[in-house]
CSV table of C-alpha atoms and ligand atoms in Angstrom, one decimal:
chain,number,residue,atom,x,y,z
M,1,MET,CA,-3.1,24.9,-15.8
M,2,LYS,CA,-4.5,25.2,-12.2
M,3,VAL,CA,-2.7,23.4,-9.4
M,4,SER,CA,-4.6,22.0,-6.2
M,5,VAL,CA,-2.3,21.0,-3.4
M,6,VAL,CA,-3.9,18.5,-1.0
M,7,VAL,CA,-2.3,18.0,2.4
M,8,PRO,CA,-3.8,15.5,5.0
M,9,LEU,CA,-3.3,16.7,8.7
M,10,TYR,CA,-3.9,14.5,11.8
M,11,ASN,CA,-2.7,16.4,15.0
M,12,GLU,CA,0.0,18.5,13.3
M,13,GLU,CA,-0.5,21.8,15.3
M,14,GLU,CA,3.2,22.3,15.7
M,15,ASN,CA,3.7,21.9,11.8
M,16,VAL,CA,0.6,23.8,10.2
M,17,PRO,CA,1.9,27.3,10.5
M,18,GLU,CA,5.3,26.8,9.0
M,19,LEU,CA,3.9,24.4,6.4
M,20,TYR,CA,1.4,27.1,5.3
M,21,THR,CA,4.1,29.8,4.9
M,22,ARG,CA,6.5,27.5,3.0
M,23,LEU,CA,3.7,26.2,0.8
M,24,LYS,CA,2.6,29.8,0.0
M,25,THR,CA,6.2,30.8,-0.8
M,26,SER,CA,6.6,28.0,-3.3
M,27,LEU,CA,3.3,28.5,-4.9
M,28,GLU,CA,3.4,32.2,-5.3
M,29,ALA,CA,6.7,31.7,-7.1
M,30,LEU,CA,4.9,29.6,-9.9
M,31,PRO,CA,3.1,31.1,-12.8
M,32,ASN,CA,0.1,28.8,-12.2
M,33,GLU,CA,-3.1,29.6,-10.6
M,34,TYR,CA,-3.5,27.5,-7.4
M,35,GLU,CA,-5.5,26.3,-4.4
M,36,ILE,CA,-4.6,24.7,-1.2
M,37,LEU,CA,-6.8,21.9,0.3
M,38,PHE,CA,-6.0,21.1,4.0
M,39,VAL,CA,-7.8,17.9,5.1
M,40,ASP,CA,-8.1,17.7,8.8
M,41,ASP,CA,-8.3,14.1,9.5
M,42,GLY,CA,-10.2,14.4,12.8
M,43,SER,CA,-7.5,16.1,14.7
M,44,SER,CA,-8.0,16.4,18.4
M,45,ASP,CA,-5.4,19.0,19.0
M,46,SER,CA,-5.7,22.7,17.8
M,47,THR,CA,-5.0,21.9,14.1
M,48,PRO,CA,-8.6,22.7,13.2
M,49,VAL,CA,-8.5,26.1,15.0
M,50,ILE,CA,-5.2,27.0,13.2
M,51,LEU,CA,-6.6,25.9,9.8
M,52,ASP,CA,-9.8,28.0,10.3
M,53,LYS,CA,-7.7,31.1,10.9
M,54,ILE,CA,-5.7,30.5,7.8
M,55,ARG,CA,-8.9,29.8,5.9
M,56,THR,CA,-10.4,33.2,6.8
M,57,THR,CA,-7.4,35.1,5.7
M,58,ASP,CA,-6.7,33.3,2.5
M,59,LYS,CA,-9.3,32.7,-0.2
M,60,LYS,CA,-7.1,30.2,-1.9
M,61,VAL,CA,-7.3,27.8,1.0
M,62,THR,CA,-10.0,25.3,1.5
M,63,VAL,CA,-10.4,23.3,4.7
M,64,ILE,CA,-12.1,20.0,5.0
M,65,ASN,CA,-12.7,18.7,8.5
M,66,PHE,CA,-13.5,15.0,9.0
M,67,ARG,CA,-15.9,14.0,11.8
M,68,ARG,CA,-13.4,11.5,13.1
M,69,ASN,CA,-10.0,9.9,12.2
M,70,PHE,CA,-10.3,8.2,8.8
M,71,GLY,CA,-6.7,7.7,7.9
M,72,GLN,CA,-4.5,9.2,5.3
M,73,THR,CA,-5.9,7.6,2.3
M,74,ALA,CA,-9.5,8.8,3.0
M,75,ALA,CA,-7.9,12.3,3.5
M,76,PHE,CA,-6.4,12.2,0.1
M,77,ALA,CA,-9.6,10.8,-1.5
M,78,ALA,CA,-11.5,13.8,0.0
M,79,GLY,CA,-9.0,16.1,-1.2
M,80,PHE,CA,-9.3,14.7,-4.8
M,81,ASP,CA,-13.0,14.9,-4.7
M,82,HIS,CA,-13.0,18.6,-3.9
M,83,ALA,CA,-10.1,19.7,-5.9
M,84,GLU,CA,-10.7,21.9,-8.9
M,85,GLY,CA,-7.2,22.1,-10.3
M,86,ASP,CA,-6.0,20.3,-13.5
M,87,VAL,CA,-3.1,19.0,-11.7
M,88,ILE,CA,-3.3,17.7,-8.0
M,89,ILE,CA,-0.3,17.6,-5.9
M,90,THR,CA,-0.2,15.6,-2.7
M,91,MET,CA,2.3,15.9,0.2
M,92,ASP,CA,2.7,15.2,3.9
M,93,GLY,CA,1.8,18.0,6.3
M,94,ASP,CA,4.6,17.3,8.7
M,95,LEU,CA,7.1,19.1,6.6
M,96,GLN,CA,9.1,15.8,5.7
M,97,ASN,CA,8.3,16.6,2.2
M,98,ASP,CA,9.5,20.0,0.9
M,99,PRO,CA,7.1,22.4,-0.8
M,100,ALA,CA,10.0,23.5,-2.8
M,101,ASP,CA,9.7,20.4,-4.9
M,102,ILE,CA,6.4,21.2,-6.3
M,103,SER,CA,7.8,23.0,-9.2
M,104,LYS,CA,10.0,20.0,-10.1
M,105,LEU,CA,6.9,17.8,-10.1
M,106,LEU,CA,5.0,20.2,-12.2
M,107,GLU,CA,7.7,20.4,-14.9
M,108,LEU,CA,7.4,16.5,-15.4
M,109,ILE,CA,3.7,16.4,-15.2
M,110,LYS,CA,3.5,18.3,-18.6
M,111,ASP,CA,4.5,14.9,-20.4
M,112,ASN,CA,3.1,12.5,-17.9
M,113,ASP,CA,-0.1,11.6,-16.1
M,114,ILE,CA,1.4,10.8,-12.7
M,115,VAL,CA,4.8,12.0,-11.2
M,116,SER,CA,5.9,10.2,-8.1
M,117,GLY,CA,8.4,11.5,-5.6
M,118,TRP,CA,11.4,9.4,-4.6
M,119,ARG,CA,12.8,9.9,-1.2
M,120,ARG,CA,16.2,8.7,-2.1
M,121,SER,CA,17.8,9.6,1.1
M,122,ARG,CA,14.9,9.0,3.4
M,123,LYS,CA,15.2,10.4,6.9
M,124,ASP,CA,13.1,7.9,9.1
M,125,PRO,CA,14.3,5.3,11.5
M,126,PHE,CA,15.9,2.3,9.7
M,127,MET,CA,14.5,-0.7,11.5
M,128,SER,CA,10.8,0.4,11.9
M,129,ARG,CA,10.4,2.2,8.8
M,130,ARG,CA,13.0,2.2,6.0
M,131,LEU,CA,13.8,-1.6,6.0
M,132,PRO,CA,10.1,-2.7,5.9
M,133,SER,CA,9.5,-0.1,3.2
M,134,MET,CA,12.4,-1.4,1.2
M,135,LEU,CA,10.9,-4.8,1.3
M,136,ALA,CA,7.5,-3.5,0.5
M,137,ASN,CA,8.7,-1.3,-2.5
M,138,TRP,CA,10.5,-4.4,-3.9
M,139,LEU,CA,7.4,-6.6,-3.5
M,140,ILE,CA,5.0,-4.1,-4.9
M,141,SER,CA,7.2,-3.3,-8.0
M,142,ARG,CA,7.5,-7.1,-8.7
M,143,VAL,CA,3.8,-7.8,-8.2
M,144,THR,CA,2.3,-4.8,-9.9
M,145,GLY,CA,4.9,-4.4,-12.7
M,146,VAL,CA,5.1,-0.7,-12.1
M,147,PRO,CA,8.8,-0.1,-11.5
M,148,LEU,CA,9.0,2.7,-8.8
M,149,HIS,CA,11.5,3.0,-6.0
M,150,ASP,CA,9.3,4.6,-3.4
M,151,TYR,CA,5.5,3.8,-3.5
M,152,GLY,CA,5.0,5.3,-0.1
M,153,CYS,CA,6.3,8.8,-0.8
M,154,SER,CA,3.2,11.1,-0.5
M,155,MET,CA,4.7,13.8,-2.6
M,156,LYS,CA,3.0,13.1,-6.0
M,157,ALA,CA,1.5,14.9,-8.8
M,158,TYR,CA,-1.6,13.7,-10.7
M,159,LYS,CA,-3.5,14.9,-13.8
M,160,SER,CA,-6.9,15.4,-12.0
M,161,ASP,CA,-8.9,13.4,-14.4
M,162,VAL,CA,-6.6,10.3,-13.8
M,163,VAL,CA,-7.2,10.5,-9.9
M,164,LYS,CA,-10.7,11.4,-10.1
M,165,ASN,CA,-11.5,8.1,-11.8
M,166,ILE,CA,-10.0,5.9,-9.1
M,167,ARG,CA,-11.8,4.8,-6.0
M,168,LEU,CA,-9.4,4.5,-2.9
M,169,TYR,CA,-9.9,2.1,0.1
M,170,GLY,CA,-7.7,1.1,3.0
M,171,GLU,CA,-4.0,2.0,2.6
M,172,MET,CA,-4.4,2.3,-1.0
M,173,HIS,CA,-3.1,5.7,-1.9
M,174,ARG,CA,0.4,4.2,-2.5
M,175,PHE,CA,-1.1,2.0,-5.1
M,176,ILE,CA,-2.6,4.7,-7.3
M,177,PRO,CA,0.3,4.5,-9.9
M,178,ALA,CA,-0.2,0.6,-10.1
M,179,VAL,CA,-3.9,1.1,-10.6
M,180,ALA,CA,-3.6,3.8,-12.9
M,181,LYS,CA,-1.3,1.9,-15.0
M,182,TRP,CA,-4.3,-0.2,-15.8
M,183,TYR,CA,-5.8,2.9,-17.1
M,184,GLY,CA,-2.8,3.2,-19.4
M,185,VAL,CA,-1.4,6.3,-17.8
M,186,ARG,CA,2.2,7.5,-18.2
M,187,VAL,CA,4.1,7.3,-14.7
M,188,ALA,CA,7.3,9.1,-14.0
M,189,GLU,CA,9.5,9.2,-10.9
M,190,VAL,CA,11.6,12.1,-9.6
M,191,GLU,CA,14.0,12.4,-6.7
M,192,THR,CA,12.5,14.7,-3.9
M,193,VAL,CA,14.0,16.0,-0.7
M,194,HIS,CA,13.1,14.3,2.6
M,195,HIS,CA,13.6,15.8,5.9
M,196,PRO,CA,13.4,14.1,9.4
M,197,ARG,CA,10.2,14.8,11.3
M,198,LEU,CA,11.2,17.8,13.5
M,199,ARG,CA,8.0,18.3,15.4
M,200,GLY,CA,5.0,16.2,16.4
M,201,LYS,CA,4.9,12.5,16.2
M,202,SER,CA,4.7,10.0,13.4
M,203,LYS,CA,1.4,8.2,13.2
M,204,TYR,CA,2.5,5.0,11.8
M,205,GLY,CA,4.8,2.0,12.8
M,206,ILE,CA,5.6,-1.3,11.6
M,207,SER,CA,2.0,-2.6,11.7
M,208,ARG,CA,1.4,-0.4,8.5
M,209,THR,CA,3.5,-2.9,6.6
M,210,VAL,CA,1.1,-5.7,7.2
M,211,ARG,CA,-1.8,-3.6,6.0
M,212,VAL,CA,0.1,-2.6,2.9
M,213,ILE,CA,0.9,-6.2,2.0
M,214,LEU,CA,-2.8,-7.2,2.3
M,215,ASP,CA,-3.8,-4.3,0.2
M,216,LEU,CA,-1.3,-5.3,-2.3
M,217,ILE,CA,-3.0,-8.7,-2.6
M,218,THR,CA,-6.2,-7.0,-3.2
M,219,VAL,CA,-4.9,-4.7,-5.7
M,220,LYS,CA,-3.2,-7.5,-7.6
M,221,PHE,CA,-6.4,-9.6,-7.7
M,222,LEU,CA,-8.5,-6.6,-8.8
M,223,LEU,CA,-6.2,-5.6,-11.5
M,224,SER,CA,-5.6,-9.1,-12.9
M,225,PHE,CA,-9.0,-10.7,-12.6
M,226,SER,CA,-11.5,-8.1,-11.5
M,227,THR,CA,-13.4,-8.4,-14.8
M,228,ARG,CA,-13.1,-12.3,-15.1
M,229,PRO,CA,-13.1,-13.9,-11.5
M,230,LEU,CA,-14.0,-17.4,-13.0
M,231,GLN,CA,-10.7,-17.3,-14.9
M,232,PHE,CA,-8.9,-17.0,-11.7
M,233,PHE,CA,-11.0,-19.5,-9.6
M,234,GLY,CA,-11.9,-21.9,-12.5
M,235,PRO,CA,-8.5,-23.7,-12.9
M,236,PHE,CA,-8.2,-24.3,-9.2
M,237,GLY,CA,-11.7,-25.8,-9.1
M,238,LEU,CA,-11.3,-27.9,-12.2
M,239,ILE,CA,-8.0,-29.5,-11.2
M,240,SER,CA,-9.7,-30.2,-7.9
M,241,ALA,CA,-12.8,-31.8,-9.2
M,242,ALA,CA,-11.0,-33.7,-11.8
M,243,SER,CA,-8.4,-35.3,-9.6
M,244,GLY,CA,-11.4,-36.1,-7.2
M,245,PHE,CA,-13.1,-37.7,-10.2
M,246,LEU,CA,-10.3,-39.7,-11.2
M,247,ILE,CA,-9.6,-41.1,-7.6
M,248,SER,CA,-13.3,-42.0,-7.3
M,249,LEU,CA,-13.2,-43.6,-10.8
M,250,TYR,CA,-10.1,-45.7,-9.8
M,251,LEU,CA,-11.9,-46.9,-6.6
M,252,THR,CA,-15.0,-47.7,-8.4
M,253,ILE,CA,-13.3,-49.8,-11.0
M,254,GLU,CA,-11.2,-51.7,-8.3
M,255,LYS,CA,-14.6,-52.4,-6.4
M,256,ILE,CA,-16.2,-53.7,-9.6
M,257,ILE,CA,-13.3,-55.7,-10.8
M,258,SER,CA,-11.9,-57.3,-7.7
M,259,GLY,CA,-14.9,-56.7,-5.5
M,260,THR,CA,-12.8,-55.4,-2.5
M,261,ASP,CA,-14.5,-53.2,0.0
M,262,ILE,CA,-13.7,-49.4,-0.5
M,263,GLY,CA,-15.8,-48.1,2.3
M,264,GLY,CA,-12.8,-47.6,4.7
M,265,ARG,CA,-10.3,-46.3,2.3
M,266,PRO,CA,-8.8,-42.9,3.1
M,267,LEU,CA,-8.6,-42.4,-0.8
M,268,LEU,CA,-12.4,-42.4,-0.9
M,269,LEU,CA,-12.5,-39.5,1.5
M,270,LEU,CA,-9.9,-37.7,-0.4
M,271,GLY,CA,-11.7,-38.2,-3.8
M,272,ALA,CA,-15.1,-37.1,-2.4
M,273,LEU,CA,-13.5,-34.0,-0.8
M,274,LEU,CA,-11.7,-32.9,-3.9
M,275,ILE,CA,-15.0,-33.1,-5.9
M,276,ILE,CA,-16.9,-31.1,-3.3
M,277,VAL,CA,-14.1,-28.5,-3.0
M,278,GLY,CA,-13.7,-28.3,-6.7
M,279,VAL,CA,-17.4,-27.6,-7.4
M,280,GLN,CA,-17.4,-25.0,-4.6
M,281,ILE,CA,-14.5,-23.2,-6.0
M,282,ILE,CA,-16.1,-23.0,-9.4
M,283,GLY,CA,-19.3,-21.8,-7.8
M,284,MET,CA,-17.3,-19.1,-6.1
M,285,GLY,CA,-15.8,-18.0,-9.4
M,286,LEU,CA,-19.4,-17.8,-10.9
M,287,LEU,CA,-20.6,-15.7,-8.0
M,288,GLY,CA,-17.6,-13.6,-8.5
M,289,GLU,CA,-18.7,-13.2,-12.2
M,290,MET,CA,-22.2,-12.1,-11.1
M,291,VAL,CA,-20.6,-9.6,-8.5
M,292,VAL,CA,-18.5,-8.1,-11.2
M,293,ARG,CA,-21.4,-7.6,-13.5
M,294,VAL,CA,-23.4,-5.9,-10.7
M,295,TYR,CA,-20.3,-3.8,-9.9
M,296,HIS,CA,-19.7,-2.5,-13.4
M,297,GLU,CA,-23.3,-2.0,-14.2
M,298,ALA,CA,-24.3,-0.3,-11.0
M,299,GLN,CA,-21.6,2.3,-11.5
M,300,LYS,CA,-21.9,2.3,-15.3
M,301,LYS,CA,-18.3,1.6,-15.2
M,302,PRO,CA,-16.8,0.5,-18.6
M,303,ILE,CA,-14.4,-2.2,-18.8
M,304,TYR,CA,-12.1,0.0,-20.9
M,305,VAL,CA,-10.8,3.6,-20.7
M,306,ILE,CA,-10.6,6.0,-23.6
M,307,ARG,CA,-7.9,8.5,-24.0
M,308,ARG,CA,-9.3,10.4,-27.1
M,309,ILE,CA,-12.3,10.2,-29.5
M,310,ASN,CA,-11.9,11.8,-32.9
M,311,GLY,CA,-8.8,13.5,-31.5
M,312,ASP,CA,-10.6,15.2,-28.5
M,313,GLU,CA,-9.6,14.2,-24.9
M,314,ALA,CA,-12.2,12.0,-23.3
M,315,GLN,CA,-13.2,12.6,-19.7
W,402,UDP,N1,-2.1,11.5,8.7
W,402,UDP,C1,-3.5,11.7,8.4
W,402,UDP,N2,-4.2,10.8,9.1
W,402,UDP,C2,-3.8,9.7,9.9
W,402,UDP,C3,-2.3,9.7,9.9
W,402,UDP,C4,-1.6,10.6,9.4
W,402,UDP,O1,-3.9,12.6,7.8
W,402,UDP,O2,-4.5,9.0,10.3
W,402,UDP,C5,-1.2,12.6,7.9
W,402,UDP,C6,-0.2,13.2,8.9
W,402,UDP,O3,-0.7,14.3,9.5
W,402,UDP,C7,0.9,13.6,7.9
W,402,UDP,C8,0.8,12.6,6.9
W,402,UDP,O4,-0.4,11.9,6.9
W,402,UDP,O5,0.6,14.8,7.4
W,402,UDP,C9,1.9,11.5,7.1
W,402,UDP,O6,1.8,11.0,8.4
W,402,UDP,P1,3.1,10.6,9.3
W,402,UDP,O7,4.1,11.7,9.1
W,402,UDP,O8,2.6,10.2,10.6
W,402,UDP,O9,3.6,9.4,8.6
W,402,UDP,P2,5.1,9.0,8.2
W,402,UDP,O10,5.7,10.1,7.7
W,402,UDP,O11,5.8,8.6,9.4
W,402,UDP,O12,5.0,7.8,7.1
W,403,MG,MG1,6.0,11.8,8.3
C-alpha cells in the first residue's frame, strides 16, 4: 500500500523546513512506500524556492506550483490528480496538524474508505474560528446525514479511487465525506492532535463560514436532486400553478353568476401571478433535467457506482 501525502502551502516559508523534516520522520517510520506532494498555491514568499531545494535532494517529493492563488480546495484537487498512492493523506502545511498522526489514520483506512481527523481540542481563536465552526459542523452533519464532529479538519486519509472520482469546487474539500457517502463509502473518524499556529498567519477568517454554508446548500441540492431536478422544482411549480388556477376559476365563476366586475380585484393579479410563476418553475425543472442529462452524458458519468463485479474490485 503506497501512501501519498498532499500538503497545500500558501506563504508558509517559516513552516516548510520543519514540516518537511517532521513529515519525513513520520513517513520513514512506516513500513509503506510513500511520496510527498507539496502544492504551492501561488505563494509570493520564498515557499517555492524552499520547496525546489527539497525537491532536488529528495526523489520522493513532488512539487506542484500554481500560477496564482487558487485556494486550499484547488490545491487538494491538484494533489489528488497527481498522487500515485493507494491511500492519500491530506494535511495542513502550517504544522497545526501533526505528521505523527499519519500512522493512526493508516491503521483505520484498512477497513474504511475515508478516515477523517477530529481536532477534539482545537487550538484556534474561539470567536472567529471555533464558534462558527461548531455551528457549521452541527449544520453540516444535520443536512448531509454524515455524522462527523469536525468536517474542517484537513488531516484526512482517503482510498485513492474514492477521491479521484470526486470533482471539487469552491470550499468543498470539507464535503468530500458527505459527497463520498453518496458513493457508498465507509467513513470513520479518529481524534487527531491540533497545535496552535506558531509561525506565519492564518489565511482565513470568519468570512469563510458564509462560503461554507453556501457550499453546503449546493452540496445538499446536488446530492438529493442532481439526477432528478424536476422532482425538486415540480412540487413548488404545481402548487403555485394549481392555486393560481383555483383563484382564477373562482373569479370566473363569480363573474358569470353575479356579473360583478373582476378587473380591479387584487385576487385576479395574484391568480395570474401564481399561474405564471408555477409554469416558470416547472420550466426550470425541465431545463434542469436537460442539463443533468448533458452533464452525465458528456462525462459518461453513470448514475450509480459499482464496488465489485464478479468479486473483482471495480475502478
Ligand atoms: N492554504 C492554501 N491556499 C490558501 C489558503 C491556505 O494552500 O489560499 C493552505 C495553508 O498554507 C495551510 C492550509 O491551507 O497549509 C490551512 O490554512 P490556514 O492555516 O491558513 O487555515 P486555518 O488553519 O486557519 O483554518
Ligand atoms: Mg492553520
